[in-house]
Amino acid sequence: MDIIPQLILNSIIAGAIYAMIALGFNLIYGTAKFFDLGYGALTAVGGYAVFYFYKTLGLDLYVSILLGVLIVGVIGFIVYKLVYSPLRKRKSSGMVLLVAALGVLTALQAIIAILFTSQFQTLSQNSSSEQVFNILGGAITQTQLVTLIIGFVIMIVIGLVFRYTLFGKAVKAIGDDEEVSKIVGVNTENIIGWVFFIGSAIGGLAGILIGFDTGIEPTMGLSLLLKGVIACIIGGIGNVYGGVLGAFLLAFIENFGIWHISGEWKDAIAFAVLILFLLFRPHGILRK
Amino acid sequence: MEYIIHISILISIYAILGLSLNLVVGFTGLLSVTQAAFYGIGAYVTAILLTSTGMNFFLALIIGMAITGVCSLAIGFVLSKFKDDYYALGSFGFNVIIYSIFLNWQSLTRGPLGIPGIPRPSLFGFTFSENVWFLALSIVLLILVYFICRFITGSSFGRVLKSIREDEGAISAFGYRTLWYKLAIFVISAMMASIAGSLFASYITFIDPSSFVLSESIFILAIIILGGLANNKGAVIGAACLILLPEILRFVGFPDDIAAQMRQVVYGVILVALMLYRPQGLIGEYRL
């Protein structure tokens, strides 16, 4: 097996996951304008919800996934209502919201660890029987292919919703100027609540797909989330396509960066890229 | 008794960390989440010098401070280009990068295996091998750091820092080069964290990279947010509260691993609750 095709495929697979995280995060950041780090823990919530329904209760695969995504959405919505919404009403600074989000992240991760232990778990029943496709000399599993497709579908759907529906226009309006949207009669509180629901659900779905591909652990969220944030920033924060572009770019840099060195350096490479972008191109590749 | 001494030593170490971070976050208003990196550099320099050359602890402590100072100068210089949320995000980045270096520079740090057998400090033939004496040493260093912090924050230099926090534009209009002030306090703070690192390394006699992860930085941030920003006593009180809390949970009868997670849940909830109801912490003088 050649190394270069496999590196390219690995980059695309990682890019698809980062892209989904970035899509959900971008949606939330674009409307609510703060770094919702609690979103990281929601990916793990998604993974563990499916673990519970599918493995422990033995429900049907698709029912479990649907329930998992719904639960993550609802939890994202509840967290917004309980924590972020009151803070935003008080016009708290971005730093207060960031610290509160750190608290949410820490608490959610630990609650998952108490309920399900902090062991590494996998969602797929028997990974050895999974179908593996060979493309141009590299291997890609069925789950990874599904992840890639779902990532693109979500990107296209969000793009279309933003462009053609009233809801999408309202979301964009809030992102541009929340006060003015209120004045022209947009129910901002309601819309932002929905944005949190949808954004969290996308993050949860990403967590579920990771669970089927490799596995889940309670602390998986933070590093995933940070990758999503980096992807958004290098692609152009608040821009749907920018986040996806950034995600794939980041994945390629990471995977080719570790060609000759140990894989443990991946996170350091990602953050080095972030800092370089923040220094030299803070608005990312695509402007909003 | 031995147990109370152990807890007291930990409280002094974290109080030093809290005091040092408070200079940057509380007094200067820069949301830095990378203190664990400097704590780690101090710990590693001390550990490596003590185990490989058998140098005196106090000399190693000073060399550790010097090396941390140089690293923090470079990091602080890059971070000074960012503002608010991006500052926090950039500082996450440096914590992850330094952690990766601890983990991957195996010829120097032995990577995930860690460095065992770090000797206790000794001075003029007297070794601080008894924990009581080590506690005395840590308290002396804590008092020293406390008074340095008090001196800094009470001086005219400290007043410039506070005015940077309140309105950077205004103070630079008065002709102060805010960059130098921000860099100076960042380096001072990092060097203090390095003292805590040296103490930690020689107290536990073993270090590995897992003590210096991003969540450790978040924990240090939680200490000063709970105790109160811009208040030196607050940092010490915050450290005492957050170290004692999990111990109380253990006495209530939770098993050890659940108690460890409960500690995370509680301090996550504390962060959220403080942001919602008391953003200045217990006795803070500044709110984010």
PDB file of N, CA, C and O in Angstrom, chain A residues 29 35 37 82-83 87 90 93-96 98-100 102-104 106 110-111 113-114 222 226 229 233 237 262 264-265 267-268 271-272 275 278-279, chain B residues 29 31 78 81-82 84-86 88-90 92-94 96-97 100-101 103-104 214 218 221 225 258 261-262 264-265 267-269 271-272 275-276 288:
ATOM      1  N   TYR A  29     -21.622  30.032  16.421  1.00  0.00           N
ATOM      2  CA  TYR A  29     -20.802  31.236  16.549  1.00  0.00           C
ATOM      3  C   TYR A  29     -21.367  32.361  15.683  1.00  0.00           C
ATOM      4  O   TYR A  29     -21.408  33.514  16.094  1.00  0.00           O
ATOM      5  N   PHE A  35     -17.508  31.805  21.735  1.00  0.00           N
ATOM      6  CA  PHE A  35     -16.899  30.492  21.575  1.00  0.00           C
ATOM      7  C   PHE A  35     -17.575  29.501  22.508  1.00  0.00           C
ATOM      8  O   PHE A  35     -17.286  29.462  23.692  1.00  0.00           O
ATOM      9  N   LEU A  37     -17.583  26.490  23.996  1.00  0.00           N
ATOM     10  CA  LEU A  37     -16.747  25.312  24.193  1.00  0.00           C
ATOM     11  C   LEU A  37     -17.551  24.125  24.704  1.00  0.00           C
ATOM     12  O   LEU A  37     -17.160  22.974  24.540  1.00  0.00           O
ATOM     13  N   LEU A  82     -30.563  27.654  29.999  1.00  0.00           N
ATOM     14  CA  LEU A  82     -30.201  27.788  31.413  1.00  0.00           C
ATOM     15  C   LEU A  82     -29.007  28.709  31.616  1.00  0.00           C
ATOM     16  O   LEU A  82     -28.936  29.425  32.602  1.00  0.00           O
ATOM     17  N   VAL A  83     -28.032  28.637  30.700  1.00  0.00           N
ATOM     18  CA  VAL A  83     -26.767  29.328  30.962  1.00  0.00           C
ATOM     19  C   VAL A  83     -26.547  30.504  30.016  1.00  0.00           C
ATOM     20  O   VAL A  83     -26.422  31.649  30.452  1.00  0.00           O
ATOM     21  N   LEU A  87     -27.065  34.956  30.357  1.00  0.00           N
ATOM     22  CA  LEU A  87     -25.829  35.735  30.272  1.00  0.00           C
ATOM     23  C   LEU A  87     -25.880  36.721  29.113  1.00  0.00           C
ATOM     24  O   LEU A  87     -25.441  37.858  29.223  1.00  0.00           O
ATOM     25  N   ARG A  90     -27.911  39.726  29.763  1.00  0.00           N
ATOM     26  CA  ARG A  90     -27.253  40.694  30.621  1.00  0.00           C
ATOM     27  C   ARG A  90     -26.115  41.391  29.901  1.00  0.00           C
ATOM     28  O   ARG A  90     -25.349  42.117  30.506  1.00  0.00           O
ATOM     29  N   SER A  93     -19.715  39.989  28.735  1.00  0.00           N
ATOM     30  CA  SER A  93     -18.662  40.017  27.723  1.00  0.00           C
ATOM     31  C   SER A  93     -18.416  38.605  27.191  1.00  0.00           C
ATOM     32  O   SER A  93     -18.828  37.612  27.791  1.00  0.00           O
ATOM     33  N   GLY A  94     -17.732  38.540  26.045  1.00  0.00           N
ATOM     34  CA  GLY A  94     -17.413  37.247  25.451  1.00  0.00           C
ATOM     35  C   GLY A  94     -16.608  36.370  26.401  1.00  0.00           C
ATOM     36  O   GLY A  94     -16.722  35.148  26.379  1.00  0.00           O
ATOM     37  N   MET A  95     -15.811  37.008  27.265  1.00  0.00           N
ATOM     38  CA  MET A  95     -14.961  36.224  28.163  1.00  0.00           C
ATOM     39  C   MET A  95     -15.795  35.531  29.231  1.00  0.00           C
ATOM     40  O   MET A  95     -15.510  34.397  29.605  1.00  0.00           O
ATOM     41  N   VAL A  96     -16.848  36.208  29.723  1.00  0.00           N
ATOM     42  CA  VAL A  96     -17.725  35.570  30.713  1.00  0.00           C
ATOM     43  C   VAL A  96     -18.377  34.344  30.095  1.00  0.00           C
ATOM     44  O   VAL A  96     -18.413  33.261  30.696  1.00  0.00           O
ATOM     45  N   LEU A  98     -17.267  32.627  27.617  1.00  0.00           N
ATOM     46  CA  LEU A  98     -16.234  31.613  27.390  1.00  0.00           C
ATOM     47  C   LEU A  98     -15.969  30.819  28.664  1.00  0.00           C
ATOM     48  O   LEU A  98     -15.878  29.583  28.639  1.00  0.00           O
ATOM     49  N   VAL A  99     -15.872  31.512  29.792  1.00  0.00           N
ATOM     50  CA  VAL A  99     -15.608  30.818  31.056  1.00  0.00           C
ATOM     51  C   VAL A  99     -16.810  29.939  31.429  1.00  0.00           C
ATOM     52  O   VAL A  99     -16.639  28.795  31.853  1.00  0.00           O
ATOM     53  N   ALA A 100     -18.021  30.467  31.240  1.00  0.00           N
ATOM     54  CA  ALA A 100     -19.210  29.665  31.532  1.00  0.00           C
ATOM     55  C   ALA A 100     -19.219  28.420  30.653  1.00  0.00           C
ATOM     56  O   ALA A 100     -19.520  27.307  31.118  1.00  0.00           O
ATOM     57  N   LEU A 102     -16.640  26.915  29.416  1.00  0.00           N
ATOM     58  CA  LEU A 102     -15.623  25.995  29.942  1.00  0.00           C
ATOM     59  C   LEU A 102     -16.207  25.185  31.088  1.00  0.00           C
ATOM     60  O   LEU A 102     -15.951  23.987  31.220  1.00  0.00           O
ATOM     61  N   GLY A 103     -17.002  25.856  31.930  1.00  0.00           N
ATOM     62  CA  GLY A 103     -17.653  25.163  33.038  1.00  0.00           C
ATOM     63  C   GLY A 103     -18.599  24.095  32.539  1.00  0.00           C
ATOM     64  O   GLY A 103     -18.602  22.963  33.040  1.00  0.00           O
ATOM     65  N   VAL A 104     -19.400  24.427  31.524  1.00  0.00           N
ATOM     66  CA  VAL A 104     -20.336  23.461  30.955  1.00  0.00           C
ATOM     67  C   VAL A 104     -19.580  22.253  30.422  1.00  0.00           C
ATOM     68  O   VAL A 104     -19.935  21.097  30.685  1.00  0.00           O
ATOM     69  N   THR A 106     -16.557  21.112  31.230  1.00  0.00           N
ATOM     70  CA  THR A 106     -15.961  20.305  32.300  1.00  0.00           C
ATOM     71  C   THR A 106     -17.028  19.460  32.990  1.00  0.00           C
ATOM     72  O   THR A 106     -16.836  18.266  33.224  1.00  0.00           O
ATOM     73  N   ALA A 110     -17.492  15.255  32.855  1.00  0.00           N
ATOM     74  CA  ALA A 110     -17.373  14.463  34.074  1.00  0.00           C
ATOM     75  C   ALA A 110     -18.653  13.678  34.343  1.00  0.00           C
ATOM     76  O   ALA A 110     -18.604  12.542  34.823  1.00  0.00           O
ATOM     77  N   ILE A 111     -19.810  14.270  34.023  1.00  0.00           N
ATOM     78  CA  ILE A 111     -21.070  13.553  34.235  1.00  0.00           C
ATOM     79  C   ILE A 111     -21.094  12.295  33.359  1.00  0.00           C
ATOM     80  O   ILE A 111     -21.468  11.212  33.815  1.00  0.00           O
ATOM     81  N   ALA A 113     -18.519  10.668  32.363  1.00  0.00           N
ATOM     82  CA  ALA A 113     -17.560   9.711  32.925  1.00  0.00           C
ATOM     83  C   ALA A 113     -18.162   8.986  34.129  1.00  0.00           C
ATOM     84  O   ALA A 113     -17.890   7.807  34.347  1.00  0.00           O
ATOM     85  N   ILE A 114     -18.978   9.689  34.918  1.00  0.00           N
ATOM     86  CA  ILE A 114     -19.593   9.030  36.075  1.00  0.00           C
ATOM     87  C   ILE A 114     -20.615   7.990  35.608  1.00  0.00           C
ATOM     88  O   ILE A 114     -20.679   6.881  36.131  1.00  0.00           O
ATOM     89  N   LEU A 222     -13.094  17.959  23.757  1.00  0.00           N
ATOM     90  CA  LEU A 222     -12.319  19.203  23.740  1.00  0.00           C
ATOM     91  C   LEU A 222     -11.403  19.287  22.529  1.00  0.00           C
ATOM     92  O   LEU A 222     -11.383  20.288  21.821  1.00  0.00           O
ATOM     93  N   LEU A 226     -11.748  21.897  19.465  1.00  0.00           N
ATOM     94  CA  LEU A 226     -10.704  22.858  19.134  1.00  0.00           C
ATOM     95  C   LEU A 226     -10.327  22.731  17.663  1.00  0.00           C
ATOM     96  O   LEU A 226     -10.059  23.715  16.993  1.00  0.00           O
ATOM     97  N   VAL A 229     -12.928  24.590  15.819  1.00  0.00           N
ATOM     98  CA  VAL A 229     -12.737  26.038  15.941  1.00  0.00           C
ATOM     99  C   VAL A 229     -11.595  26.490  15.041  1.00  0.00           C
ATOM    100  O   VAL A 229     -11.704  27.491  14.330  1.00  0.00           O
ATOM    101  N   ILE A 233     -11.692  29.150  11.983  1.00  0.00           N
ATOM    102  CA  ILE A 233     -10.895  30.370  11.941  1.00  0.00           C
ATOM    103  C   ILE A 233     -10.038  30.418  10.684  1.00  0.00           C
ATOM    104  O   ILE A 233      -9.956  31.445  10.014  1.00  0.00           O
ATOM    105  N   ILE A 237     -14.381  32.614   9.859  1.00  0.00           N
ATOM    106  CA  ILE A 237     -15.388  32.300  10.861  1.00  0.00           C
ATOM    107  C   ILE A 237     -16.730  32.934  10.493  1.00  0.00           C
ATOM    108  O   ILE A 237     -16.787  34.028   9.960  1.00  0.00           O
ATOM    109  N   SER A 262       6.335  11.656  14.521  1.00  0.00           N
ATOM    110  CA  SER A 262       5.341  10.878  15.257  1.00  0.00           C
ATOM    111  C   SER A 262       3.960  11.525  15.196  1.00  0.00           C
ATOM    112  O   SER A 262       3.815  12.744  15.164  1.00  0.00           O
ATOM    113  N   GLU A 264       1.858  11.862  17.387  1.00  0.00           N
ATOM    114  CA  GLU A 264       1.495  12.619  18.582  1.00  0.00           C
ATOM    115  C   GLU A 264       1.595  14.128  18.369  1.00  0.00           C
ATOM    116  O   GLU A 264       1.089  14.907  19.156  1.00  0.00           O
ATOM    117  N   TRP A 265       2.293  14.522  17.312  1.00  0.00           N
ATOM    118  CA  TRP A 265       2.477  15.957  17.080  1.00  0.00           C
ATOM    119  C   TRP A 265       1.266  16.619  16.438  1.00  0.00           C
ATOM    120  O   TRP A 265       1.238  17.816  16.269  1.00  0.00           O
ATOM    121  N   ASP A 267      -1.754  17.533  17.237  1.00  0.00           N
ATOM    122  CA  ASP A 267      -2.414  18.664  17.902  1.00  0.00           C
ATOM    123  C   ASP A 267      -1.535  19.903  17.883  1.00  0.00           C
ATOM    124  O   ASP A 267      -2.017  21.008  17.669  1.00  0.00           O
ATOM    125  N   ALA A 268      -0.230  19.686  18.102  1.00  0.00           N
ATOM    126  CA  ALA A 268       0.681  20.826  18.101  1.00  0.00           C
ATOM    127  C   ALA A 268       0.699  21.483  16.724  1.00  0.00           C
ATOM    128  O   ALA A 268       0.687  22.712  16.609  1.00  0.00           O
ATOM    129  N   PHE A 271      -2.430  23.595  16.230  1.00  0.00           N
ATOM    130  CA  PHE A 271      -2.424  24.878  16.920  1.00  0.00           C
ATOM    131  C   PHE A 271      -1.394  25.830  16.354  1.00  0.00           C
ATOM    132  O   PHE A 271      -1.599  27.047  16.363  1.00  0.00           O
ATOM    133  N   ALA A 272      -0.293  25.278  15.858  1.00  0.00           N
ATOM    134  CA  ALA A 272       0.683  26.143  15.211  1.00  0.00           C
ATOM    135  C   ALA A 272       0.046  26.808  13.995  1.00  0.00           C
ATOM    136  O   ALA A 272       0.214  28.012  13.759  1.00  0.00           O
ATOM    137  N   ILE A 275      -2.215  29.585  15.211  1.00  0.00           N
ATOM    138  CA  ILE A 275      -1.539  30.802  15.650  1.00  0.00           C
ATOM    139  C   ILE A 275      -0.993  31.562  14.446  1.00  0.00           C
ATOM    140  O   ILE A 275      -1.085  32.786  14.364  1.00  0.00           O
ATOM    141  N   LEU A 278      -3.962  33.324  12.948  1.00  0.00           N
ATOM    142  CA  LEU A 278      -4.403  34.453  13.765  1.00  0.00           C
ATOM    143  C   LEU A 278      -3.453  35.630  13.599  1.00  0.00           C
ATOM    144  O   LEU A 278      -3.855  36.782  13.607  1.00  0.00           O
ATOM    145  N   LEU A 279      -2.153  35.316  13.418  1.00  0.00           N
ATOM    146  CA  LEU A 279      -1.179  36.394  13.289  1.00  0.00           C
ATOM    147  C   LEU A 279      -1.262  37.062  11.923  1.00  0.00           C
ATOM    148  O   LEU A 279      -1.234  38.281  11.823  1.00  0.00           O
TER     149      LEU A 279
ATOM    150  N   GLY B  29      -6.274  41.798  32.903  1.00  0.00           N
ATOM    151  CA  GLY B  29      -7.445  41.554  32.073  1.00  0.00           C
ATOM    152  C   GLY B  29      -7.171  40.744  30.818  1.00  0.00           C
ATOM    153  O   GLY B  29      -7.917  40.834  29.850  1.00  0.00           O
ATOM    154  N   LEU B  31      -7.153  37.087  29.317  1.00  0.00           N
ATOM    155  CA  LEU B  31      -7.657  35.761  29.684  1.00  0.00           C
ATOM    156  C   LEU B  31      -6.689  34.689  29.181  1.00  0.00           C
ATOM    157  O   LEU B  31      -6.872  34.109  28.129  1.00  0.00           O
ATOM    158  N   VAL B  78       3.794  36.759  21.032  1.00  0.00           N
ATOM    159  CA  VAL B  78       2.814  36.353  20.023  1.00  0.00           C
ATOM    160  C   VAL B  78       1.396  36.653  20.528  1.00  0.00           C
ATOM    161  O   VAL B  78       0.569  37.219  19.815  1.00  0.00           O
ATOM    162  N   LYS B  81      -0.541  40.060  20.350  1.00  0.00           N
ATOM    163  CA  LYS B  81      -1.190  40.516  19.118  1.00  0.00           C
ATOM    164  C   LYS B  81      -2.688  40.266  19.140  1.00  0.00           C
ATOM    165  O   LYS B  81      -3.416  40.782  18.299  1.00  0.00           O
ATOM    166  N   PHE B  82      -3.156  39.412  20.061  1.00  0.00           N
ATOM    167  CA  PHE B  82      -4.567  39.022  20.039  1.00  0.00           C
ATOM    168  C   PHE B  82      -5.354  39.778  21.098  1.00  0.00           C
ATOM    169  O   PHE B  82      -4.803  40.345  22.025  1.00  0.00           O
ATOM    170  N   ASP B  84      -9.058  39.597  23.648  1.00  0.00           N
ATOM    171  CA  ASP B  84     -10.195  38.891  24.250  1.00  0.00           C
ATOM    172  C   ASP B  84     -10.283  37.401  23.936  1.00  0.00           C
ATOM    173  O   ASP B  84      -9.418  36.635  24.315  1.00  0.00           O
ATOM    174  N   ASP B  85     -11.341  37.013  23.213  1.00  0.00           N
ATOM    175  CA  ASP B  85     -11.585  35.592  22.944  1.00  0.00           C
ATOM    176  C   ASP B  85     -10.421  34.951  22.213  1.00  0.00           C
ATOM    177  O   ASP B  85     -10.030  33.827  22.489  1.00  0.00           O
ATOM    178  N   TYR B  86      -9.858  35.702  21.265  1.00  0.00           N
ATOM    179  CA  TYR B  86      -8.772  35.138  20.473  1.00  0.00           C
ATOM    180  C   TYR B  86      -7.517  34.969  21.313  1.00  0.00           C
ATOM    181  O   TYR B  86      -6.726  34.073  21.095  1.00  0.00           O
ATOM    182  N   ALA B  88      -7.584  34.095  24.444  1.00  0.00           N
ATOM    183  CA  ALA B  88      -7.813  32.844  25.164  1.00  0.00           C
ATOM    184  C   ALA B  88      -7.531  31.654  24.259  1.00  0.00           C
ATOM    185  O   ALA B  88      -6.853  30.696  24.640  1.00  0.00           O
ATOM    186  N   LEU B  89      -8.028  31.731  23.035  1.00  0.00           N
ATOM    187  CA  LEU B  89      -7.858  30.627  22.099  1.00  0.00           C
ATOM    188  C   LEU B  89      -6.381  30.410  21.768  1.00  0.00           C
ATOM    189  O   LEU B  89      -5.901  29.269  21.749  1.00  0.00           O
ATOM    190  N   GLY B  90      -5.664  31.507  21.530  1.00  0.00           N
ATOM    191  CA  GLY B  90      -4.233  31.401  21.258  1.00  0.00           C
ATOM    192  C   GLY B  90      -3.493  30.788  22.439  1.00  0.00           C
ATOM    193  O   GLY B  90      -2.593  29.959  22.269  1.00  0.00           O
ATOM    194  N   PHE B  92      -4.740  28.690  24.647  1.00  0.00           N
ATOM    195  CA  PHE B  92      -5.022  27.244  24.572  1.00  0.00           C
ATOM    196  C   PHE B  92      -3.964  26.578  23.712  1.00  0.00           C
ATOM    197  O   PHE B  92      -3.414  25.532  24.035  1.00  0.00           O
ATOM    198  N   GLY B  93      -3.738  27.215  22.556  1.00  0.00           N
ATOM    199  CA  GLY B  93      -2.825  26.670  21.562  1.00  0.00           C
ATOM    200  C   GLY B  93      -1.438  26.447  22.134  1.00  0.00           C
ATOM    201  O   GLY B  93      -0.859  25.375  21.961  1.00  0.00           O
ATOM    202  N   PHE B  94      -0.914  27.439  22.857  1.00  0.00           N
ATOM    203  CA  PHE B  94       0.433  27.275  23.391  1.00  0.00           C
ATOM    204  C   PHE B  94       0.477  26.188  24.452  1.00  0.00           C
ATOM    205  O   PHE B  94       1.463  25.468  24.572  1.00  0.00           O
ATOM    206  N   VAL B  96      -1.316  23.466  24.460  1.00  0.00           N
ATOM    207  CA  VAL B  96      -1.300  22.187  23.748  1.00  0.00           C
ATOM    208  C   VAL B  96       0.062  21.938  23.109  1.00  0.00           C
ATOM    209  O   VAL B  96       0.586  20.815  23.142  1.00  0.00           O
ATOM    210  N   ILE B  97       0.669  22.995  22.548  1.00  0.00           N
ATOM    211  CA  ILE B  97       1.962  22.818  21.886  1.00  0.00           C
ATOM    212  C   ILE B  97       3.031  22.414  22.907  1.00  0.00           C
ATOM    213  O   ILE B  97       3.793  21.464  22.693  1.00  0.00           O
ATOM    214  N   SER B 100       2.594  18.915  23.958  1.00  0.00           N
ATOM    215  CA  SER B 100       3.086  17.989  22.926  1.00  0.00           C
ATOM    216  C   SER B 100       4.598  17.865  22.981  1.00  0.00           C
ATOM    217  O   SER B 100       5.148  16.796  22.725  1.00  0.00           O
ATOM    218  N   ILE B 101       5.258  18.970  23.301  1.00  0.00           N
ATOM    219  CA  ILE B 101       6.717  18.899  23.378  1.00  0.00           C
ATOM    220  C   ILE B 101       7.129  18.007  24.557  1.00  0.00           C
ATOM    221  O   ILE B 101       8.006  17.150  24.424  1.00  0.00           O
ATOM    222  N   LEU B 103       5.520  15.598  25.689  1.00  0.00           N
ATOM    223  CA  LEU B 103       5.150  14.230  25.352  1.00  0.00           C
ATOM    224  C   LEU B 103       6.083  13.629  24.303  1.00  0.00           C
ATOM    225  O   LEU B 103       6.359  12.426  24.312  1.00  0.00           O
ATOM    226  N   ASN B 104       6.578  14.443  23.399  1.00  0.00           N
ATOM    227  CA  ASN B 104       7.280  13.908  22.228  1.00  0.00           C
ATOM    228  C   ASN B 104       8.788  14.079  22.219  1.00  0.00           C
ATOM    229  O   ASN B 104       9.461  13.431  21.438  1.00  0.00           O
ATOM    230  N   LEU B 214      -4.155  20.887  29.199  1.00  0.00           N
ATOM    231  CA  LEU B 214      -4.979  22.090  29.112  1.00  0.00           C
ATOM    232  C   LEU B 214      -5.954  22.183  30.279  1.00  0.00           C
ATOM    233  O   LEU B 214      -6.189  23.264  30.821  1.00  0.00           O
ATOM    234  N   ILE B 218      -7.202  25.194  32.973  1.00  0.00           N
ATOM    235  CA  ILE B 218      -8.585  25.599  33.246  1.00  0.00           C
ATOM    236  C   ILE B 218      -8.847  25.541  34.746  1.00  0.00           C
ATOM    237  O   ILE B 218      -9.505  26.407  35.320  1.00  0.00           O
ATOM    238  N   LEU B 221      -7.424  28.534  36.326  1.00  0.00           N
ATOM    239  CA  LEU B 221      -8.310  29.664  36.050  1.00  0.00           C
ATOM    240  C   LEU B 221      -9.521  29.623  36.979  1.00  0.00           C
ATOM    241  O   LEU B 221      -9.946  30.651  37.524  1.00  0.00           O
ATOM    242  N   ILE B 225     -10.987  32.512  39.512  1.00  0.00           N
ATOM    243  CA  ILE B 225     -12.337  33.048  39.284  1.00  0.00           C
ATOM    244  C   ILE B 225     -13.193  32.825  40.522  1.00  0.00           C
ATOM    245  O   ILE B 225     -13.966  33.685  40.926  1.00  0.00           O
ATOM    246  N   ILE B 258     -14.965   8.050  41.215  1.00  0.00           N
ATOM    247  CA  ILE B 258     -16.165   8.884  41.136  1.00  0.00           C
ATOM    248  C   ILE B 258     -15.876  10.240  41.783  1.00  0.00           C
ATOM    249  O   ILE B 258     -16.281  11.285  41.270  1.00  0.00           O
ATOM    250  N   GLN B 261     -14.189  12.484  39.426  1.00  0.00           N
ATOM    251  CA  GLN B 261     -15.097  13.061  38.430  1.00  0.00           C
ATOM    252  C   GLN B 261     -16.048  14.059  39.064  1.00  0.00           C
ATOM    253  O   GLN B 261     -16.386  15.079  38.461  1.00  0.00           O
ATOM    254  N   MET B 262     -16.483  13.763  40.307  1.00  0.00           N
ATOM    255  CA  MET B 262     -17.371  14.686  41.001  1.00  0.00           C
ATOM    256  C   MET B 262     -16.704  16.045  41.160  1.00  0.00           C
ATOM    257  O   MET B 262     -17.330  17.082  41.046  1.00  0.00           O
ATOM    258  N   GLN B 264     -14.658  17.366  39.126  1.00  0.00           N
ATOM    259  CA  GLN B 264     -14.787  18.062  37.846  1.00  0.00           C
ATOM    260  C   GLN B 264     -16.183  18.646  37.695  1.00  0.00           C
ATOM    261  O   GLN B 264     -16.354  19.777  37.265  1.00  0.00           O
ATOM    262  N   VAL B 265     -17.209  17.816  38.036  1.00  0.00           N
ATOM    263  CA  VAL B 265     -18.581  18.300  37.911  1.00  0.00           C
ATOM    264  C   VAL B 265     -18.747  19.542  38.769  1.00  0.00           C
ATOM    265  O   VAL B 265     -19.243  20.577  38.315  1.00  0.00           O
ATOM    266  N   TYR B 267     -16.549  21.657  39.977  1.00  0.00           N
ATOM    267  CA  TYR B 267     -15.910  22.918  39.585  1.00  0.00           C
ATOM    268  C   TYR B 267     -16.408  23.445  38.257  1.00  0.00           C
ATOM    269  O   TYR B 267     -16.420  24.654  38.048  1.00  0.00           O
ATOM    270  N   GLY B 268     -16.930  22.556  37.407  1.00  0.00           N
ATOM    271  CA  GLY B 268     -17.630  23.050  36.214  1.00  0.00           C
ATOM    272  C   GLY B 268     -18.864  23.840  36.595  1.00  0.00           C
ATOM    273  O   GLY B 268     -19.091  24.956  36.119  1.00  0.00           O
ATOM    274  N   VAL B 269     -19.656  23.263  37.516  1.00  0.00           N
ATOM    275  CA  VAL B 269     -20.881  23.938  37.941  1.00  0.00           C
ATOM    276  C   VAL B 269     -20.548  25.252  38.651  1.00  0.00           C
ATOM    277  O   VAL B 269     -21.221  26.265  38.462  1.00  0.00           O
ATOM    278  N   LEU B 271     -18.021  27.205  38.047  1.00  0.00           N
ATOM    279  CA  LEU B 271     -17.703  28.215  37.037  1.00  0.00           C
ATOM    280  C   LEU B 271     -18.970  28.798  36.434  1.00  0.00           C
ATOM    281  O   LEU B 271     -19.117  30.013  36.308  1.00  0.00           O
ATOM    282  N   VAL B 272     -19.920  27.903  36.069  1.00  0.00           N
ATOM    283  CA  VAL B 272     -21.160  28.384  35.450  1.00  0.00           C
ATOM    284  C   VAL B 272     -21.930  29.256  36.436  1.00  0.00           C
ATOM    285  O   VAL B 272     -22.374  30.365  36.106  1.00  0.00           O
ATOM    286  N   MET B 275     -20.411  32.655  36.941  1.00  0.00           N
ATOM    287  CA  MET B 275     -20.633  33.555  35.819  1.00  0.00           C
ATOM    288  C   MET B 275     -22.068  34.082  35.843  1.00  0.00           C
ATOM    289  O   MET B 275     -22.336  35.218  35.499  1.00  0.00           O
ATOM    290  N   LEU B 276     -23.010  33.209  36.280  1.00  0.00           N
ATOM    291  CA  LEU B 276     -24.411  33.620  36.273  1.00  0.00           C
ATOM    292  C   LEU B 276     -24.721  34.566  37.432  1.00  0.00           C
ATOM    293  O   LEU B 276     -25.421  35.555  37.253  1.00  0.00           O
ATOM    294  N   LEU B 288     -15.024  39.869  34.802  1.00  0.00           N
ATOM    295  CA  LEU B 288     -14.585  39.701  33.410  1.00  0.00           C
ATOM    296  C   LEU B 288     -15.433  40.536  32.463  1.00  0.00           C
ATOM    297  O   LEU B 288     -16.636  40.637  32.635  1.00  0.00           O
TER     298      LEU B 288
END
